[in-house]
Amino acid sequence: MRGTKPIFYRALMLTGVNLLLRAVGTSFHVYLSRLIGAAGIGLLQLVMSVGNLAMVAGIGGIRTATMYLTAEELGKNRPQNVSRMLSACFLYSILCSCAVAAILYFGAPMLAGSWIGNRQTIPALKIFAAFLPAICLSGVMSGYFTAANRIGTLALVEVAEQLCSMVITMLALLFWAGQDAERSCISVVLGSSVSACLTLVLLVWLRLREHPKRSASFPVRQRLLQAALPLAGADVVRSGITTAENLLVPKRLALCSQVPDALSAFGRISGMVFPVMMFPACILFALAELLIPELARCRAAGQEKRIQYLVRRGLWAAMLYGVFFSGLLFLFARPLCSFLYRNNDAGESLRCYALMVPFLYCDAITDAMTKGLGQQKICVRYNILTSAMDVALLFLLLPVFGMKGYYFSFLITHLLNFVLSLRRLCVITGCRIPFSVPALTASAGLLAAWIGTRIPWLFVPVFFLLLRILGVLGAEEIRWLRQLVFRPRAKGRLTREAG
């Protein structure tokens, strides 16, 4: 892969597209929240939680498995095997998705009545079930294009998908749904489902234009199952517990005298605070998406030094990025939520949740790197442990402490998952993370935020000045950051180290 661009350069290629898509998506979410209110957003979140569980079960870990297996074949210089690998992934996806779609379609009345507690969501669940196989197959194709370094092509298709989803949803909302919560749910589900079909058609057409060669038969099933089933188990269990958590929260909150409207409180956090909090992370998600196949290729080729380099740089970038945006979100939470949602309570909540941003952003990178290094089974254990703990804490704390109990549970379980994943990553790669670097970065962020509470515009220059003084942002790091934007003409010292 010497002719390809460096991984971080490719990640930045996705940054502009991801920022645009996330900005458009967040703007649409803001419009939707104003149209149907916090209670309507809460109901939509419950519908999407059930739909997300069905989608995760239907995908069955095949998207990440497709990336992993394709990257392995390309890393071993066997591109002729990719076609048979994709065929096997398609068959696996069709079987899983059709089975889950049937369960969701015929079980929609029971799920709407017993789980969600609102039978108006039945049509939305049935529509989602009808389109589920196409959604899962589009995941297989996007996994292939990511592993094959067709990042620009995939980005363009994602833009088309997002635009298609928004156009269909907006037309349905304007001319049919209005402020009706049931029809709004149907509009959102229909827009995302039809756009997924468009993605599938485009990606399959682009793959056929490559005129792929097909190798002789070779064993695929065992490798596919070994890669997909642990991921499927982890994703289904985690998504199932997350869905149970989302359905549990409004019911347990209703038992707390401190919360007058449980559904609105849940919708405010999940539908207003979290989208704004995770909006800047789209850059890191692009990096995480590329790290999985890149580390799989390096592992297949035995490039231990490059693995360690990518791990160190990935964690350093995520830490710096997370602390920076944690400070910004903390300082501007109130005016931001007041402008976007006209909701002061959302601003107060965002200030509290902004303190978690550093380890949440680092966890996204850590999770991608552990999967890229074949640690899917370990991820299953960590996800089951922390997700089950989350449900138990919510069940106990919500009736007594209300949304404070939700905050405490979120903090403890997500921090524990990050610590366990980071420890495992350090063990398998042999990387040592010096405590001084994150401690100094956090100190710089806290001091800059304290100054920013008095003079907000000073936060950014003070933060980077402190990083420079404390040695976190040295000359080597500055050169590396420059390489992210400007591709070097010749391989320098840092590039040799990365190779």
XYZ file of C-alpha atoms in Angstrom:
499
model
C 0.000 0.000 0.000
C 2.883 2.395 -0.569
C 1.015 4.255 -3.250
C -1.787 5.198 -0.915
C -1.973 8.348 1.124
C -1.106 8.251 4.850
C -3.989 7.141 7.049
C -4.330 10.450 8.893
C -4.314 12.327 5.582
C -7.124 10.096 4.374
C -8.957 10.728 7.631
C -8.780 14.455 7.016
C -10.207 13.903 3.546
C -13.322 12.620 5.284
C -13.362 15.446 7.810
C -14.927 18.078 5.581
C -17.606 15.678 4.373
C -18.328 14.406 7.877
C -18.522 17.915 9.285
C -20.927 18.919 6.544
C -23.098 15.858 7.049
C -23.068 16.192 10.822
C -23.872 19.911 10.608
C -26.770 19.258 8.248
C -27.986 16.360 10.390
C -27.790 18.373 13.595
C -29.590 21.300 11.970
C -32.327 18.942 10.864
C -32.532 17.491 14.378
C -32.897 20.996 15.785
C -35.725 21.705 13.328
C -37.417 18.439 14.270
C -37.149 19.161 17.998
C -38.776 22.544 17.498
C -41.524 20.959 15.407
C -42.575 18.091 17.689
C -41.104 19.189 21.045
C -39.051 17.358 23.652
C -41.768 14.738 24.266
C -41.997 13.967 20.529
C -38.215 13.683 20.324
C -38.325 11.299 23.283
C -40.857 9.095 21.482
C -38.764 9.166 18.303
C -35.690 8.156 20.306
C -37.584 5.122 21.654
C -38.612 4.089 18.126
C -35.068 4.495 16.846
C -33.729 2.519 19.804
C -35.840 -0.485 18.815
C -34.934 0.053 15.156
C -31.253 0.288 15.992
C -31.418 -2.988 17.914
C -33.031 -4.655 14.893
C -30.409 -3.167 12.575
C -27.520 -4.315 14.776
C -28.984 -7.815 14.989
C -29.596 -7.865 11.228
C -26.064 -6.736 10.424
C -24.728 -9.388 12.799
C -21.231 -7.897 12.937
C -20.788 -8.271 9.186
C -19.832 -4.676 8.397
C -16.744 -4.687 10.607
C -16.019 -8.286 9.608
C -16.102 -7.244 5.941
C -13.601 -4.456 6.638
C -11.374 -6.785 8.643
C -11.362 -9.697 6.170
C -10.996 -7.498 3.090
C -8.104 -5.642 4.707
C -6.441 -8.970 5.540
C -6.643 -10.184 1.931
C -5.321 -6.876 0.600
C -2.601 -6.803 3.259
C -1.458 -10.252 2.118
C -1.587 -9.097 -1.534
C -4.473 -11.380 -2.505
C -7.025 -9.018 -4.099
C -8.453 -11.843 -6.225
C -9.978 -13.365 -3.070
C -12.052 -10.292 -2.238
C -14.951 -11.196 -4.556
C -15.564 -14.537 -2.893
C -15.203 -12.895 0.502
C -17.861 -10.330 -0.425
C -20.186 -13.039 -1.734
C -19.955 -14.869 1.576
C -20.578 -11.639 3.482
C -23.624 -10.899 1.317
C -25.115 -14.340 1.955
C -24.509 -14.028 5.689
C -26.100 -10.573 5.739
C -29.172 -11.653 3.755
C -29.862 -14.579 6.073
C -29.452 -12.536 9.258
C -31.301 -9.438 8.101
C -34.295 -11.278 6.645
C -34.743 -13.304 9.832
C -34.592 -10.195 12.022
C -36.853 -8.242 9.633
C -39.542 -10.929 9.885
C -39.378 -10.892 13.682
C -39.618 -7.096 13.766
C -42.473 -6.899 11.251
C -44.734 -9.470 12.903
C -43.695 -8.491 16.412
C -44.241 -4.742 15.895
C -47.620 -4.654 17.717
C -46.180 -6.404 20.751
C -43.017 -4.247 20.762
C -45.013 -1.023 20.421
C -47.466 -1.968 23.142
C -45.198 -3.663 25.681
C -41.757 -2.133 25.107
C -42.370 1.388 23.846
C -45.751 1.828 25.476
C -47.300 3.614 22.487
C -49.124 1.744 19.720
C -48.811 4.735 17.368
C -45.261 3.530 16.598
C -46.416 0.286 14.911
C -46.377 1.636 11.303
C -42.864 3.089 11.714
C -41.525 -0.227 13.025
C -43.090 -2.172 10.142
C -41.654 0.203 7.535
C -38.217 -0.141 9.095
C -38.544 -3.940 8.994
C -39.416 -3.882 5.285
C -36.218 -2.002 4.428
C -33.913 -3.745 6.929
C -32.211 -6.183 4.468
C -31.209 -3.315 2.148
C -29.867 -1.313 5.113
C -27.699 -4.244 6.222
C -26.397 -4.986 2.723
C -25.375 -1.356 2.276
C -23.308 -1.792 5.457
C -21.438 -4.691 3.849
C -20.569 -2.601 0.802
C -19.460 0.408 2.834
C -17.222 -1.926 4.842
C -15.573 -3.114 1.634
C -14.995 0.393 0.255
C -13.472 1.496 3.569
C -11.068 -1.452 3.641
C -10.151 -0.920 -0.024
C -9.206 2.741 0.645
C -11.972 4.005 -1.648
C -12.589 6.785 0.842
C -13.394 9.570 -1.611
C -15.958 7.412 -3.403
C -17.578 6.358 -0.143
C -17.722 9.964 1.058
C -19.571 11.069 -2.078
C -22.073 8.249 -1.705
C -22.629 9.170 1.954
C -23.342 12.756 0.916
C -25.921 11.521 -1.581
C -27.463 9.277 1.088
C -27.743 12.081 3.626
C -29.248 14.489 1.121
C -31.748 11.886 -0.063
C -32.742 11.086 3.527
C -33.262 14.733 4.408
C -35.221 15.588 1.260
C -37.633 12.675 1.693
C -38.061 13.327 5.423
C -38.558 17.069 5.001
C -41.135 16.609 2.228
C -43.043 14.107 4.341
C -42.933 16.394 7.369
C -44.009 19.501 5.474
C -46.796 18.035 3.338
C -48.043 15.127 5.446
C -46.816 14.760 9.037
C -46.910 18.277 10.439
C -46.659 18.180 14.245
C -48.139 14.686 14.540
C -45.662 12.482 16.461
C -46.773 9.225 14.774
C -46.403 10.587 11.266
C -43.115 12.288 12.186
C -41.675 8.922 13.234
C -42.832 7.377 9.948
C -41.278 10.256 7.978
C -37.879 9.889 9.647
C -37.838 6.091 9.226
C -38.934 6.310 5.595
C -36.293 8.904 4.722
C -33.414 6.936 6.240
C -34.598 3.628 4.753
C -35.002 4.844 1.173
C -31.611 6.563 1.310
C -30.010 3.297 2.446
C -31.417 1.622 -0.678
C -29.836 4.357 -2.779
C -26.485 3.737 -1.075
C -26.690 0.002 -1.746
C -27.451 0.495 -5.447
C -24.640 3.021 -5.936
C -21.993 0.978 -4.112
C -22.859 -2.278 -5.898
C -22.742 -0.458 -9.243
C -19.339 1.040 -8.401
C -18.015 -2.365 -7.347
C -19.150 -3.961 -10.622
C -17.421 -1.163 -12.566
C -14.118 -2.354 -11.098
C -14.514 -5.615 -13.119
C -13.369 -7.682 -10.131
C -11.537 -10.943 -10.701
C -12.803 -14.062 -8.955
C -10.339 -16.553 -7.515
C -10.715 -20.287 -7.173
C -12.732 -21.558 -4.245
C -11.056 -21.253 -0.854
C -12.331 -21.674 2.741
C -14.270 -18.584 3.777
C -17.027 -19.705 6.121
C -14.895 -20.387 9.182
C -12.949 -17.131 8.919
C -16.151 -15.183 8.354
C -17.908 -16.716 11.334
C -14.873 -16.231 13.574
C -14.763 -12.551 12.663
C -18.500 -11.799 12.570
C -20.032 -13.836 15.385
C -18.033 -12.281 18.266
C -18.855 -8.847 16.881
C -22.498 -9.826 16.442
C -22.670 -11.077 20.007
C -21.064 -7.918 21.379
C -23.129 -5.549 19.248
C -26.457 -7.311 19.840
C -25.927 -7.597 23.580
C -24.770 -4.018 23.879
C -27.516 -2.668 21.629
C -30.105 -4.821 23.388
C -29.073 -3.524 26.777
C -28.938 0.039 25.412
C -32.455 -0.372 24.024
C -33.643 -1.788 27.336
C -31.952 1.159 29.027
C -33.672 3.717 26.765
C -37.043 2.065 27.304
C -36.392 1.796 31.033
C -35.388 5.422 31.604
C -38.791 7.140 31.063
C -40.616 4.500 33.114
C -38.227 4.691 36.080
C -37.990 8.482 35.855
C -41.775 8.684 36.145
C -41.419 7.238 39.668
C -39.232 10.170 40.758
C -41.103 13.119 42.261
C -38.313 15.493 41.143
C -39.069 14.885 37.423
C -42.470 16.284 36.339
C -42.287 15.047 32.712
C -40.160 11.917 32.299
C -40.415 11.649 28.489
C -39.410 15.294 28.012
C -36.449 14.904 30.382
C -35.262 11.835 28.482
C -35.766 13.546 25.115
C -33.825 16.596 26.289
C -30.729 14.537 27.142
C -30.811 11.954 24.346
C -32.218 14.187 21.606
C -30.671 17.564 22.417
C -27.601 17.272 24.636
C -25.975 14.171 23.137
C -26.164 15.297 19.453
C -24.435 18.593 20.292
C -21.897 16.901 22.583
C -20.881 14.337 19.968
C -21.022 16.679 16.960
C -17.263 17.534 17.031
C -16.421 13.826 17.242
C -17.195 13.303 13.541
C -13.513 13.930 12.791
C -12.495 11.199 15.225
C -15.145 8.857 13.845
C -13.569 9.257 10.401
C -10.198 8.366 11.903
C -11.664 5.408 13.803
C -13.311 4.137 10.617
C -9.929 4.039 8.877
C -7.975 2.614 11.796
C -9.812 -0.732 11.766
C -8.687 -1.881 8.270
C -5.310 -0.121 8.584
C -4.401 -1.957 11.802
C -5.755 -5.216 10.363
C -3.405 -4.813 7.375
C -0.476 -4.002 9.650
C -1.235 -7.001 11.845
C -1.436 -9.308 8.816
C 1.899 -7.945 7.532
C 3.572 -8.130 10.968
C 4.326 -4.378 11.116
C 4.610 -4.037 14.892
C 6.378 -0.667 14.844
C 3.691 0.912 12.682
C 0.983 -0.496 14.953
C 2.609 1.119 17.977
C 3.015 4.381 16.087
C -0.654 4.470 15.069
C -1.780 3.633 18.608
C 0.334 6.375 20.193
C -0.623 9.023 17.661
C -4.298 8.047 17.633
C -4.628 8.265 21.400
C -2.642 11.515 21.565
C -4.808 13.159 18.895
C -8.060 11.983 20.511
C -6.949 13.190 23.950
C -5.943 16.638 22.713
C -9.062 16.975 20.600
C -11.347 15.818 23.410
C -9.949 18.199 26.036
C -10.142 21.129 23.614
C -13.803 20.590 22.725
C -14.686 19.716 26.297
C -13.620 23.235 27.263
C -15.487 24.845 24.373
C -18.694 22.955 25.077
C -18.497 23.784 28.778
C -18.039 27.496 28.111
C -20.665 27.889 25.392
C -23.239 25.254 26.428
C -25.891 27.718 27.601
C -25.915 30.117 24.632
C -25.560 27.217 22.189
C -28.590 25.292 23.473
C -30.560 28.497 23.876
C -29.914 29.339 20.225
C -30.479 25.821 18.863
C -33.336 24.518 20.992
C -34.534 27.583 22.935
C -34.159 25.376 25.990
C -32.113 26.589 28.963
C -32.330 23.243 30.780
C -30.521 21.559 27.878
C -27.685 24.090 28.253
C -27.253 23.301 31.944
C -27.170 19.576 31.197
C -24.653 20.052 28.380
C -22.259 21.854 30.761
C -22.257 18.792 33.021
C -21.883 16.217 30.235
C -19.129 18.249 28.538
C -16.751 17.150 31.313
C -16.963 13.573 29.983
C -16.002 14.487 26.421
C -12.234 13.715 26.703
C -12.590 10.065 27.653
C -15.655 9.552 25.426
C -13.695 10.718 22.379
C -10.658 8.649 23.357
C -12.899 5.611 23.839
C -14.097 5.850 20.215
C -10.502 5.604 18.969
C -9.565 2.899 21.479
C -12.550 0.747 20.518
C -11.668 0.987 16.813
C -8.036 0.045 17.430
C -8.883 -2.996 19.562
C -11.249 -4.240 16.847
C -8.622 -3.641 14.170
C -6.207 -5.807 16.154
C -8.638 -8.731 16.352
C -9.791 -8.246 19.954
C -13.502 -8.693 19.264
C -14.072 -11.309 21.979
C -12.546 -9.087 24.635
C -14.811 -6.256 23.515
C -17.793 -8.582 24.039
C -16.881 -9.073 27.697
C -16.315 -5.391 28.383
C -19.496 -4.302 26.644
C -21.655 -6.866 28.421
C -20.162 -5.967 31.802
C -20.529 -2.197 31.518
C -23.916 -2.248 29.772
C -25.428 -4.622 32.338
C -24.011 -2.438 35.096
C -25.598 0.601 33.447
C -29.066 -0.963 33.414
C -28.731 -2.037 37.046
C -27.632 1.427 38.158
C -30.421 3.126 36.211
C -33.028 0.790 37.675
C -31.872 1.607 41.204
C -30.957 5.291 40.929
C -33.568 6.889 38.653
C -36.586 6.669 40.984
C -34.550 8.225 43.830
C -32.189 10.713 42.179
C -33.845 11.376 38.820
C -31.570 12.725 36.075
C -28.676 13.003 38.540
C -28.789 9.216 38.794
C -28.733 9.004 34.984
C -25.633 11.200 34.892
C -23.832 9.155 37.545
C -24.614 5.857 35.788
C -23.473 7.214 32.410
C -20.213 8.486 33.899
C -19.270 5.320 35.797
C -20.061 2.785 33.065
C -18.519 4.684 30.142
C -15.381 5.501 32.115
C -14.997 1.867 33.179
C -15.404 0.663 29.592
C -12.742 3.111 28.419
C -10.260 2.104 31.130
C -10.680 -1.609 30.415
C -10.356 -1.147 26.639
C -7.299 1.105 26.997
C -5.608 -1.365 29.321
C -6.193 -4.200 26.844
C -4.890 -2.095 23.947
C -1.685 -1.297 25.842
C -1.165 -4.967 26.726
C -1.513 -6.327 23.170
C 0.569 -3.584 21.524
C 3.220 -3.110 24.201
C 2.571 0.650 24.238
C 3.013 2.545 27.465
C 0.953 5.676 28.017
C 2.827 8.049 30.385
C 0.503 9.505 32.998
C 2.133 12.920 32.704
C 0.832 13.622 29.180
C -2.933 13.281 29.867
C -2.484 14.909 33.281
C -0.746 17.956 31.806
C -3.290 18.190 28.975
C -6.210 18.046 31.412
C -4.542 20.660 33.619
C -4.080 22.964 30.638
C -7.723 22.497 29.684
C -8.999 23.220 33.211
C -6.870 26.348 33.599
C -7.832 27.642 30.150
C -11.525 26.952 30.881
C -11.263 28.816 34.201
C -9.819 31.821 32.381
C -12.456 31.388 29.667
C -15.296 31.748 32.194
C -14.125 35.331 32.624
C -12.946 36.130 29.083
C -14.310 33.408 26.737
C -12.235 34.293 23.671
C -9.011 33.650 25.632
C -9.703 29.923 25.994
C -8.225 28.824 22.653
C -4.934 30.796 22.716
C -4.365 30.095 26.426
C -5.009 26.372 25.974
C -2.491 25.944 23.164
C 0.022 28.249 24.847
C -0.131 26.087 27.977
C 0.282 22.926 25.911
C 3.389 24.432 24.333
C 4.817 25.535 27.698
C 4.112 22.168 29.345
C 5.743 20.269 26.470
C 2.608 18.395 25.365
C 2.711 20.115 21.972
C 6.374 19.960 20.981
C 8.181 20.545 17.715
C 7.755 16.918 16.659
C 4.003 17.013 17.272
C 3.673 20.259 15.328
C 5.505 18.725 12.360
C 3.223 15.711 12.530
C 0.105 17.889 12.643
C 1.388 19.798 9.616
C 1.688 16.490 7.745
C -1.996 15.840 8.370
C -2.918 18.767 6.163
C 0.002 18.995 3.770
C 1.210 15.731 2.307
C 5.043 15.723 2.343
C 6.836 15.370 -0.962
C 9.481 13.108 0.465
C 9.379 10.760 3.383
C 10.802 12.480 6.429
C 11.740 11.184 9.813
C 8.175 10.978 11.051
C 7.026 9.170 7.927
C 9.830 6.634 8.302
C 8.795 6.086 11.883
C 5.204 5.533 10.802
C 6.271 2.974 8.204
